[in-house]
């Protein structure tokens, strides 16, 4: 029964983002656009729109990987660069991460070898503590506290090292991209989406927390609609979203919700639906409360300055079709 009409006018959405990017380059008097290309759906969609907006010769993409990056990420980034016929700059940030002792803790020595082992770590943490590690990190960031002694112990010796590695990678990538943007007079843009922004599934001051992010008004499922509209390569459209945190850990696994469910809950919350109304649509009370807490505990991440997205896929948004309640 859980279903929601989150459809957008994909053609209009692309047009509005194109116009926004053209104006950005004109206003900043830059030589073009720069973005980090992970090979994931979000950056691939934005890269495609950027090429349409200012031409392939004026779009610069960088793939910045490290030891723990998903094995297929570079191949997907190359697929997009070849598909759009643009140059892709590739750099290994592992030496920088090594200098920060990211790989030194015992747990970080183990994570590159087994996706099953990495999932077991996350499963065990959630089973013992009743929440995903991501939620604990949000609580610590918002200074709510770490909780029980066993949660503190597991977080201190396992999860905090993984979380720190995740954060350091994304902050370093932003630093490198900022440097390149300044040196080459390029307008730096990011590909964060609304779903992840609203629950804090990004690194504060990292590459997904840039001032200019044209798609933060769109839910993840709406970004998928754009990917289909733009006819991105199948390998890109069909992939599972990855946070580039641990081998084998997807976004949905780390968040604790699949994106379709998450987007429906966020949309219904924006409509100020009651818990009972959401439950009547097939959403569990536990999922409703968990998403509500993710939004609450991640408020501290959303205080950076951001330009307003030119497209809004939420309730009564300028690209939402049609504007009606879930059915």
Short mmCIF file of N, CA and C in Angstrom, two decimals, residues 9 25 40 59 67 71 167 184 237 284:
data_model
loop_
_atom_site.label_atom_id
_atom_site.label_comp_id
_atom_site.label_asym_id
_atom_site.label_seq_id
_atom_site.Cartn_x
_atom_site.Cartn_y
_atom_site.Cartn_z
N UNK A 9 8.45 16.93 -13.43
CA UNK A 9 8.56 17.24 -14.85
C UNK A 9 10.05 17.22 -15.17
N UNK A 25 28.02 30.51 -14.29
CA UNK A 25 29.28 30.75 -14.99
C UNK A 25 29.38 32.20 -15.43
N UNK A 40 28.68 7.72 -9.22
CA UNK A 40 27.34 7.47 -8.71
C UNK A 40 26.28 8.20 -9.51
N UNK A 59 33.45 21.87 -19.10
CA UNK A 59 33.11 21.08 -17.90
C UNK A 59 34.33 20.24 -17.50
N UNK A 67 42.16 4.08 -1.09
CA UNK A 67 42.29 2.64 -0.89
C UNK A 67 40.96 1.94 -0.69
N UNK A 71 35.21 -0.82 -5.62
CA UNK A 71 36.06 -1.30 -6.72
C UNK A 71 35.58 -0.85 -8.10
N UNK A 167 34.74 10.98 6.88
CA UNK A 167 34.75 12.44 6.92
C UNK A 167 36.02 13.02 6.31
N UNK A 184 42.14 27.44 -11.62
CA UNK A 184 41.72 27.43 -13.02
C UNK A 184 40.49 28.29 -13.28
N UNK A 237 22.58 3.82 -14.20
CA UNK A 237 21.21 3.86 -13.69
C UNK A 237 20.89 2.71 -12.74
N UNK A 284 5.64 1.79 8.89
CA UNK A 284 5.65 1.38 10.30
C UNK A 284 5.94 2.57 11.21
#
